[in-house]
Amino acid sequence: MTDALSLVDDWGPEKIVVVSHRRTGMKGVLVIDNTARGVGKGGTRMSPTVSVGEVARLARVMTWKWASVDLFYGGAKAGVVADPASPDKEAILRAFARALSNEVPREYVMGLDMGLTEDDAAIIQDELGDRGAAVGTPDHLGGVAYDKLGVTGFGVAEAADAAAQYLQLPLNGARVALQGFGAVGLAAALRFAELGATVVAVSTARGALHDPSGLDVRGLQAAREEHGDDFVTRHRQGTHIPPGQELAVDCDVLVPAALQDVIDDATAHRIKARLVVEGANLPTSPLAQSILAERGIAVLPDFVANAGGVVAAAFAMDARYSGFRPETPTIFETISKRLRANAVTVLEEARRCATTPHIAGRGLAEERVRAAMRSKGRLPA
């Protein structure tokens, strides 16, 4: 079991709240990492394996992600220990929201992460009687429908395109392999195809498909809509390979867009891509990052590459109490502009400092957070 006090360092967490409800069996945790730049904002996930340590790691990622795109919110994350397929999901979620009514929305605004849907965000708002309690609600309730719009995956591809150009690797014609074909992976694949790239591999928890000559992304999208994750075992395109093998196929750009901790030191030695773009949070271990750097493989960090979701969330935060929806074209234009610029800035800083993009990018984000902490008197005299 994680000792919560052992998680505290110079940046946070500022608050860890563990809650439970005997009748529903709800157990959950909120980690508010650092609010020097604004109120805590990050997704809420639901999984049987949620832990305090996991949520704390993700809350820290949010601190760097907000600072990296220079938007004025703080890092936070929440998690509910439950199966999102449970028939008691709504009761558990309502109990979780009630238990955090002292913190939400004054200190933390809930959002969507693994296991939660747009309707779940609406349930949180309903339970607390406050439109400001959560973002990510359905479009018909005035929300920014992240998954429907595919904002995170779109941003991953835009950041990848900018990084590839910086590395003199034209994305038009480049071979892209994606781990994950959910909300992020699918949207990224569609945008990669629009940018002229060839998607050679995709995967789900059921397995992976690989075709060196390229997969029909639209065809895969239709198959996924019909069969869910099982489409990879039913589809006739390409060669079926075991899950995880897609990380090692021959490609120019690799996008881990599913789970965290999937690229360790052993996997890093097998990767053939020239550029790794982190579509998921925390997919690459620090040792793996160093190995990839030694092999001359650039890695675009998660807090840079998948920040399209937080840019969209910033629009949603502004619109919580408004009668007007944010303009969708403006959201996409802002994601493209900010993520493309940030990708190049981080890669340039890594080259200048002769370090990894993770270290360089985090250094830039840290300085922004440190400046805010200094101005607010949160640092030692």
Short mmCIF file of C-alpha atoms in Angstrom, two decimals:
data_model
loop_
_atom_site.label_atom_id
_atom_site.label_comp_id
_atom_site.label_asym_id
_atom_site.label_seq_id
_atom_site.Cartn_x
_atom_site.Cartn_y
_atom_site.Cartn_z
CA MET A 1 0.00 0.00 0.00
CA THR A 2 1.26 3.47 -0.91
CA ASP A 3 2.14 5.75 2.01
CA ALA A 4 0.49 9.02 0.95
CA LEU A 5 3.10 11.10 2.80
CA SER A 6 5.86 9.45 0.77
CA LEU A 7 4.37 10.98 -2.37
CA VAL A 8 4.99 14.57 -1.24
CA ASP A 9 7.85 16.46 -2.86
CA ASP A 10 8.64 20.09 -3.75
CA TRP A 11 5.68 20.29 -6.16
CA GLY A 12 2.92 18.47 -4.30
CA PRO A 13 0.53 16.82 -3.87
CA GLU A 14 -1.25 19.60 -2.04
CA LYS A 15 -4.13 17.34 -1.03
CA ILE A 16 -4.99 13.64 -1.16
CA VAL A 17 -8.59 12.76 -0.31
CA VAL A 18 -9.63 9.12 0.07
CA VAL A 19 -13.39 8.52 0.23
CA SER A 20 -15.71 5.55 0.67
CA HIS A 21 -19.40 4.72 0.99
CA ARG A 22 -20.41 1.49 2.67
CA ARG A 23 -23.85 1.04 1.10
CA THR A 24 -22.68 1.28 -2.53
CA GLY A 25 -19.21 -0.12 -1.89
CA MET A 26 -17.70 3.03 -3.41
CA LYS A 27 -14.00 3.62 -2.81
CA GLY A 28 -12.11 6.41 -4.48
CA VAL A 29 -9.35 8.98 -4.31
CA LEU A 30 -8.75 12.56 -5.38
CA VAL A 31 -5.21 13.91 -5.74
CA ILE A 32 -4.79 17.66 -6.12
CA ASP A 33 -1.16 17.97 -7.12
CA ASN A 34 -0.37 21.65 -7.68
CA THR A 35 -2.73 24.61 -8.05
CA ALA A 36 -0.21 27.45 -8.32
CA ARG A 37 -1.42 28.18 -11.87
CA GLY A 38 -5.13 27.60 -11.25
CA VAL A 39 -7.85 25.31 -9.96
CA GLY A 40 -7.14 21.57 -10.13
CA LYS A 41 -8.32 20.01 -13.39
CA GLY A 42 -7.88 16.48 -14.64
CA GLY A 43 -9.92 13.47 -15.63
CA THR A 44 -11.68 11.02 -13.35
CA ARG A 45 -11.14 7.34 -14.10
CA MET A 46 -12.99 4.21 -13.01
CA SER A 47 -11.21 0.88 -12.83
CA PRO A 48 -11.01 -2.04 -10.38
CA THR A 49 -7.24 -1.45 -10.14
CA VAL A 50 -7.21 2.27 -9.29
CA SER A 51 -4.65 3.10 -6.60
CA VAL A 52 -3.49 6.22 -4.76
CA GLY A 53 -0.04 5.96 -6.33
CA GLU A 54 -1.45 5.67 -9.85
CA VAL A 55 -3.74 8.68 -9.43
CA ALA A 56 -0.90 10.72 -7.91
CA ARG A 57 1.35 9.96 -10.90
CA LEU A 58 -1.38 11.03 -13.31
CA ALA A 59 -2.11 14.19 -11.30
CA ARG A 60 1.55 15.17 -11.65
CA VAL A 61 1.36 14.59 -15.40
CA MET A 62 -1.57 17.04 -15.45
CA THR A 63 0.52 19.65 -13.63
CA TRP A 64 3.14 19.46 -16.37
CA LYS A 65 0.59 19.17 -19.16
CA TRP A 66 -1.26 22.38 -18.23
CA ALA A 67 2.01 24.24 -17.78
CA SER A 68 3.44 22.82 -20.99
CA VAL A 69 0.61 24.24 -23.12
CA ASP A 70 0.66 27.41 -20.96
CA LEU A 71 -2.96 27.20 -19.81
CA PHE A 72 -3.88 28.37 -16.35
CA TYR A 73 -5.16 25.35 -14.48
CA GLY A 74 -3.53 23.07 -11.94
CA GLY A 75 -2.73 19.39 -11.94
CA ALA A 76 -5.23 17.00 -10.37
CA LYS A 77 -6.74 13.58 -10.97
CA ALA A 78 -9.38 11.35 -9.42
CA GLY A 79 -10.13 7.65 -9.49
CA VAL A 80 -12.94 5.33 -8.48
CA VAL A 81 -12.19 1.69 -7.60
CA ALA A 82 -14.99 -0.04 -9.54
CA ASP A 83 -15.78 -1.89 -12.74
CA PRO A 84 -17.23 0.62 -15.24
CA ALA A 85 -19.43 -2.20 -16.56
CA SER A 86 -21.05 -2.65 -13.13
CA PRO A 87 -24.85 -2.25 -13.01
CA ASP A 88 -24.25 -0.12 -9.90
CA LYS A 89 -22.02 2.34 -11.76
CA GLU A 90 -24.38 5.31 -11.47
CA ALA A 91 -24.95 4.82 -7.74
CA ILE A 92 -21.22 4.48 -7.14
CA LEU A 93 -20.46 7.58 -9.18
CA ARG A 94 -23.11 9.63 -7.40
CA ALA A 95 -21.72 8.53 -4.02
CA PHE A 96 -18.22 9.50 -5.16
CA ALA A 97 -19.37 12.96 -6.27
CA ARG A 98 -21.24 13.55 -2.99
CA ALA A 99 -18.21 12.52 -0.96
CA LEU A 100 -16.09 15.14 -2.74
CA SER A 101 -18.64 17.96 -2.57
CA ASN A 102 -16.29 19.99 -0.36
CA GLU A 103 -13.62 19.95 -3.08
CA VAL A 104 -15.75 19.93 -6.27
CA PRO A 105 -15.86 22.34 -8.02
CA ARG A 106 -14.08 24.82 -5.74
CA GLU A 107 -10.74 22.99 -5.80
CA TYR A 108 -11.22 20.34 -8.48
CA VAL A 109 -13.39 19.99 -11.58
CA MET A 110 -14.12 16.45 -12.70
CA GLY A 111 -13.63 15.30 -16.26
CA LEU A 112 -13.50 12.14 -18.36
CA ASP A 113 -10.85 9.47 -18.25
CA MET A 114 -10.76 5.70 -18.61
CA GLY A 115 -14.10 4.09 -17.73
CA LEU A 116 -16.25 7.24 -17.77
CA THR A 117 -18.54 8.57 -20.48
CA GLU A 118 -20.14 11.90 -21.35
CA ASP A 119 -23.33 10.80 -19.60
CA ASP A 120 -21.28 10.12 -16.46
CA ALA A 121 -20.10 13.74 -16.49
CA ALA A 122 -23.75 14.79 -16.73
CA ILE A 123 -24.59 12.57 -13.74
CA ILE A 124 -21.88 14.28 -11.68
CA GLN A 125 -23.32 17.69 -12.55
CA ASP A 126 -26.79 16.45 -11.67
CA GLU A 127 -25.75 14.93 -8.35
CA LEU A 128 -24.02 18.10 -7.18
CA GLY A 129 -26.56 20.45 -8.77
CA ASP A 130 -23.77 22.45 -10.36
CA ARG A 131 -22.86 22.77 -14.04
CA GLY A 132 -19.37 23.66 -12.93
CA ALA A 133 -18.74 20.31 -11.25
CA ALA A 134 -17.66 18.46 -14.40
CA VAL A 135 -16.77 18.96 -18.03
CA GLY A 136 -17.05 16.53 -20.92
CA THR A 137 -20.85 16.39 -20.89
CA PRO A 138 -22.77 15.53 -24.09
CA ASP A 139 -23.15 18.10 -26.82
CA HIS A 140 -26.91 18.37 -26.19
CA LEU A 141 -26.06 19.63 -22.70
CA GLY A 142 -23.64 22.22 -24.05
CA GLY A 143 -20.52 20.17 -23.39
CA VAL A 144 -17.41 19.62 -25.49
CA ALA A 145 -17.70 15.99 -26.56
CA TYR A 146 -13.98 15.09 -26.50
CA ASP A 147 -14.30 11.51 -27.71
CA LYS A 148 -16.85 12.29 -30.41
CA LEU A 149 -14.68 15.12 -31.72
CA GLY A 150 -11.47 13.11 -31.31
CA VAL A 151 -9.57 16.13 -30.01
CA THR A 152 -6.81 14.21 -28.21
CA GLY A 153 -6.02 11.94 -31.14
CA PHE A 154 -6.16 14.86 -33.55
CA GLY A 155 -3.62 16.68 -31.40
CA VAL A 156 -1.35 13.63 -31.26
CA ALA A 157 -1.16 13.54 -35.06
CA GLU A 158 -0.64 17.31 -35.32
CA ALA A 159 2.20 17.20 -32.77
CA ALA A 160 3.68 14.19 -34.55
CA ASP A 161 3.61 16.03 -37.88
CA ALA A 162 5.43 19.03 -36.41
CA ALA A 163 7.99 16.78 -34.69
CA ALA A 164 8.54 14.77 -37.87
CA GLN A 165 9.13 17.92 -39.89
CA TYR A 166 11.63 19.12 -37.28
CA LEU A 167 13.44 15.79 -37.55
CA GLN A 168 13.36 16.04 -41.36
CA LEU A 169 11.07 13.03 -41.55
CA PRO A 170 8.14 14.02 -43.78
CA LEU A 171 4.92 12.56 -42.43
CA ASN A 172 3.45 12.33 -45.92
CA GLY A 173 4.26 8.75 -46.85
CA ALA A 174 5.68 7.85 -43.43
CA ARG A 175 4.68 4.52 -41.86
CA VAL A 176 2.82 4.85 -38.56
CA ALA A 177 2.10 2.10 -36.02
CA LEU A 178 -0.43 2.70 -33.25
CA GLN A 179 -0.97 0.80 -30.05
CA GLY A 180 -4.62 1.32 -29.20
CA PHE A 181 -7.57 2.01 -31.46
CA GLY A 182 -9.97 3.58 -28.99
CA ALA A 183 -10.96 7.23 -28.75
CA VAL A 184 -7.36 8.47 -29.00
CA GLY A 185 -5.86 5.88 -31.34
CA LEU A 186 -8.73 5.96 -33.83
CA ALA A 187 -8.83 9.76 -34.05
CA ALA A 188 -5.05 9.87 -34.41
CA ALA A 189 -5.12 7.23 -37.16
CA LEU A 190 -7.77 9.15 -39.09
CA ARG A 191 -5.75 12.37 -38.88
CA PHE A 192 -2.52 10.59 -39.82
CA ALA A 193 -4.26 9.27 -42.92
CA GLU A 194 -5.46 12.78 -43.79
CA LEU A 195 -1.88 14.03 -43.45
CA GLY A 196 -0.72 11.42 -45.96
CA ALA A 197 0.84 8.90 -43.59
CA THR A 198 0.45 5.15 -44.01
CA VAL A 199 -0.95 3.37 -40.95
CA VAL A 200 0.75 -0.05 -40.88
CA ALA A 201 -0.40 -1.39 -37.48
CA VAL A 202 -3.17 -0.92 -34.92
CA SER A 203 -4.11 -2.89 -31.83
CA THR A 204 -6.64 -3.46 -29.08
CA ALA A 205 -6.52 -5.66 -25.98
CA ARG A 206 -7.74 -8.49 -28.24
CA GLY A 207 -4.78 -8.40 -30.58
CA ALA A 208 -3.14 -6.41 -33.35
CA LEU A 209 -3.22 -6.04 -37.12
CA HIS A 210 -0.15 -5.37 -39.25
CA ASP A 211 0.21 -4.68 -42.95
CA PRO A 212 3.49 -3.14 -44.20
CA SER A 213 1.68 -1.81 -47.28
CA GLY A 214 -0.90 0.04 -45.16
CA LEU A 215 -4.27 -0.57 -43.52
CA ASP A 216 -7.59 0.95 -44.58
CA VAL A 217 -8.27 3.17 -41.56
CA ARG A 218 -11.86 3.97 -42.54
CA GLY A 219 -12.53 0.27 -43.03
CA LEU A 220 -11.09 -0.48 -39.61
CA GLN A 221 -13.24 2.27 -38.10
CA ALA A 222 -16.38 0.67 -39.56
CA ALA A 223 -15.29 -2.75 -38.30
CA ARG A 224 -14.67 -1.41 -34.82
CA GLU A 225 -18.09 0.24 -34.72
CA GLU A 226 -19.66 -3.12 -35.64
CA HIS A 227 -17.55 -5.51 -33.58
CA GLY A 228 -15.88 -3.40 -30.88
CA ASP A 229 -12.36 -4.44 -29.89
CA ASP A 230 -12.97 -7.86 -31.44
CA PHE A 231 -12.61 -6.30 -34.89
CA VAL A 232 -8.90 -7.15 -34.83
CA THR A 233 -9.72 -10.87 -34.64
CA ARG A 234 -12.46 -10.69 -37.28
CA HIS A 235 -10.96 -8.33 -39.84
CA ARG A 236 -9.35 -9.70 -42.98
CA GLN A 237 -6.94 -6.83 -43.46
CA GLY A 238 -3.29 -7.45 -42.73
CA THR A 239 -1.68 -10.08 -40.53
CA HIS A 240 -2.89 -10.84 -37.02
CA ILE A 241 -0.09 -10.47 -34.47
CA PRO A 242 -0.10 -10.81 -30.65
CA PRO A 243 -0.93 -7.69 -28.62
CA GLY A 244 2.24 -5.76 -27.85
CA GLN A 245 3.99 -6.88 -31.01
CA GLU A 246 2.81 -3.72 -32.81
CA LEU A 247 5.38 -1.78 -30.77
CA ALA A 248 8.19 -3.57 -32.60
CA VAL A 249 6.98 -3.52 -36.22
CA ASP A 250 9.03 -1.74 -38.86
CA CYS A 251 7.74 1.85 -39.02
CA ASP A 252 8.81 5.48 -38.99
CA VAL A 253 6.48 6.75 -36.24
CA LEU A 254 5.28 4.73 -33.26
CA VAL A 255 2.30 5.95 -31.22
CA PRO A 256 1.58 4.15 -27.93
CA ALA A 257 -1.97 5.37 -27.37
CA ALA A 258 -3.45 2.84 -24.97
CA LEU A 259 -1.95 2.09 -21.58
CA GLN A 260 0.81 3.40 -19.34
CA ASP A 261 4.11 1.56 -18.71
CA VAL A 262 4.11 -0.37 -22.00
CA ILE A 263 7.62 0.56 -23.17
CA ASP A 264 10.24 -0.73 -20.75
CA ASP A 265 13.96 -1.19 -21.28
CA ALA A 266 13.52 -4.52 -23.09
CA THR A 267 10.88 -3.11 -25.45
CA ALA A 268 12.99 0.00 -26.09
CA HIS A 269 15.69 -2.17 -27.67
CA ARG A 270 13.13 -3.68 -30.07
CA ILE A 271 11.57 -0.47 -31.36
CA LYS A 272 12.36 0.28 -35.00
CA ALA A 273 10.67 3.69 -35.34
CA ARG A 274 12.59 6.94 -35.70
CA LEU A 275 10.03 8.87 -33.65
CA VAL A 276 7.87 7.76 -30.71
CA VAL A 277 4.86 9.97 -29.97
CA GLU A 278 3.25 9.31 -26.60
CA GLY A 279 -0.50 9.30 -27.16
CA ALA A 280 -1.14 7.62 -23.79
CA ASN A 281 -0.09 8.95 -20.40
CA LEU A 282 3.17 7.56 -19.01
CA PRO A 283 3.72 4.83 -21.63
CA THR A 284 7.55 4.93 -21.54
CA SER A 285 9.73 4.26 -18.50
CA PRO A 286 12.58 6.68 -17.70
CA LEU A 287 15.15 3.97 -18.47
CA ALA A 288 13.45 3.26 -21.79
CA GLN A 289 13.54 6.97 -22.61
CA SER A 290 17.31 6.99 -22.07
CA ILE A 291 17.79 3.86 -24.17
CA LEU A 292 15.76 5.33 -27.02
CA ALA A 293 17.77 8.55 -26.85
CA GLU A 294 21.03 6.57 -27.04
CA ARG A 295 19.65 4.77 -30.10
CA GLY A 296 18.85 8.11 -31.77
CA ILE A 297 15.08 7.67 -31.49
CA ALA A 298 13.24 10.86 -30.52
CA VAL A 299 10.36 10.61 -28.04
CA LEU A 300 7.69 13.30 -27.92
CA PRO A 301 6.45 13.32 -24.29
CA ASP A 302 2.86 12.61 -23.32
CA PHE A 303 2.35 16.02 -21.72
CA VAL A 304 3.17 17.55 -25.11
CA ALA A 305 1.71 15.06 -27.58
CA ASN A 306 -1.64 14.26 -25.99
CA ALA A 307 -2.43 17.73 -24.67
CA GLY A 308 -5.19 18.26 -27.24
CA GLY A 309 -7.64 17.03 -24.65
CA VAL A 310 -6.57 19.61 -22.11
CA VAL A 311 -6.80 22.42 -24.67
CA ALA A 312 -10.37 21.34 -25.39
CA ALA A 313 -10.99 21.03 -21.64
CA ALA A 314 -9.87 24.63 -21.19
CA PHE A 315 -12.59 25.73 -23.62
CA ALA A 316 -15.06 23.54 -21.73
CA MET A 317 -13.98 25.05 -18.41
CA ASP A 318 -14.67 28.54 -19.72
CA ALA A 319 -18.09 27.46 -21.02
CA ARG A 320 -19.35 25.68 -17.88
CA TYR A 321 -21.70 28.47 -16.86
CA SER A 322 -22.24 29.91 -20.32
CA GLY A 323 -25.32 29.52 -22.48
CA PHE A 324 -23.08 29.27 -25.57
CA ARG A 325 -21.05 26.30 -26.81
CA PRO A 326 -17.39 26.80 -27.72
CA GLU A 327 -16.89 26.96 -31.49
CA THR A 328 -15.56 23.60 -32.70
CA PRO A 329 -13.30 25.03 -35.46
CA THR A 330 -11.69 27.35 -32.90
CA ILE A 331 -10.95 24.38 -30.63
CA PHE A 332 -9.23 22.44 -33.42
CA GLU A 333 -7.29 25.47 -34.64
CA THR A 334 -6.02 26.18 -31.13
CA ILE A 335 -5.02 22.54 -30.56
CA SER A 336 -3.07 22.46 -33.80
CA LYS A 337 -1.32 25.77 -33.19
CA ARG A 338 -0.33 25.12 -29.58
CA LEU A 339 0.72 21.49 -29.93
CA ARG A 340 2.72 22.03 -33.11
CA ALA A 341 4.61 24.94 -31.58
CA ASN A 342 5.18 23.11 -28.32
CA ALA A 343 6.48 19.97 -30.02
CA VAL A 344 9.17 21.94 -31.82
CA THR A 345 10.04 23.98 -28.71
CA VAL A 346 10.59 20.85 -26.62
CA LEU A 347 12.67 19.07 -29.28
CA GLU A 348 14.79 22.18 -29.79
CA GLU A 349 15.35 22.50 -26.03
CA ALA A 350 16.32 18.82 -25.82
CA ARG A 351 18.86 19.28 -28.61
CA ARG A 352 20.23 22.47 -27.06
CA CYS A 353 20.65 20.87 -23.64
CA ALA A 354 21.77 17.48 -25.02
CA THR A 355 19.09 15.71 -22.99
CA THR A 356 15.87 13.78 -23.56
CA PRO A 357 12.69 15.60 -24.65
CA HIS A 358 11.03 14.45 -21.41
CA ILE A 359 13.64 16.16 -19.27
CA ALA A 360 13.74 19.25 -21.49
CA GLY A 361 9.95 19.59 -21.68
CA ARG A 362 9.48 19.03 -17.99
CA GLY A 363 12.13 21.64 -17.26
CA LEU A 364 10.19 24.22 -19.25
CA ALA A 365 6.95 23.29 -17.50
CA GLU A 366 8.62 23.29 -14.08
CA GLU A 367 9.86 26.82 -14.56
CA ARG A 368 6.34 28.04 -15.31
CA VAL A 369 4.97 26.31 -12.22
CA ARG A 370 7.87 27.53 -10.09
CA ALA A 371 7.28 31.12 -11.21
CA ALA A 372 3.62 30.86 -10.19
CA MET A 373 4.54 29.35 -6.82
CA ARG A 374 7.10 32.10 -6.25
CA SER A 375 4.62 34.86 -7.06
CA LYS A 376 2.04 33.38 -4.68
CA GLY A 377 4.49 32.97 -1.83
CA ARG A 378 4.42 29.18 -1.92
CA LEU A 379 8.20 28.73 -1.95
CA PRO A 380 10.51 28.92 1.07
CA ALA A 381 11.75 32.43 1.80
#
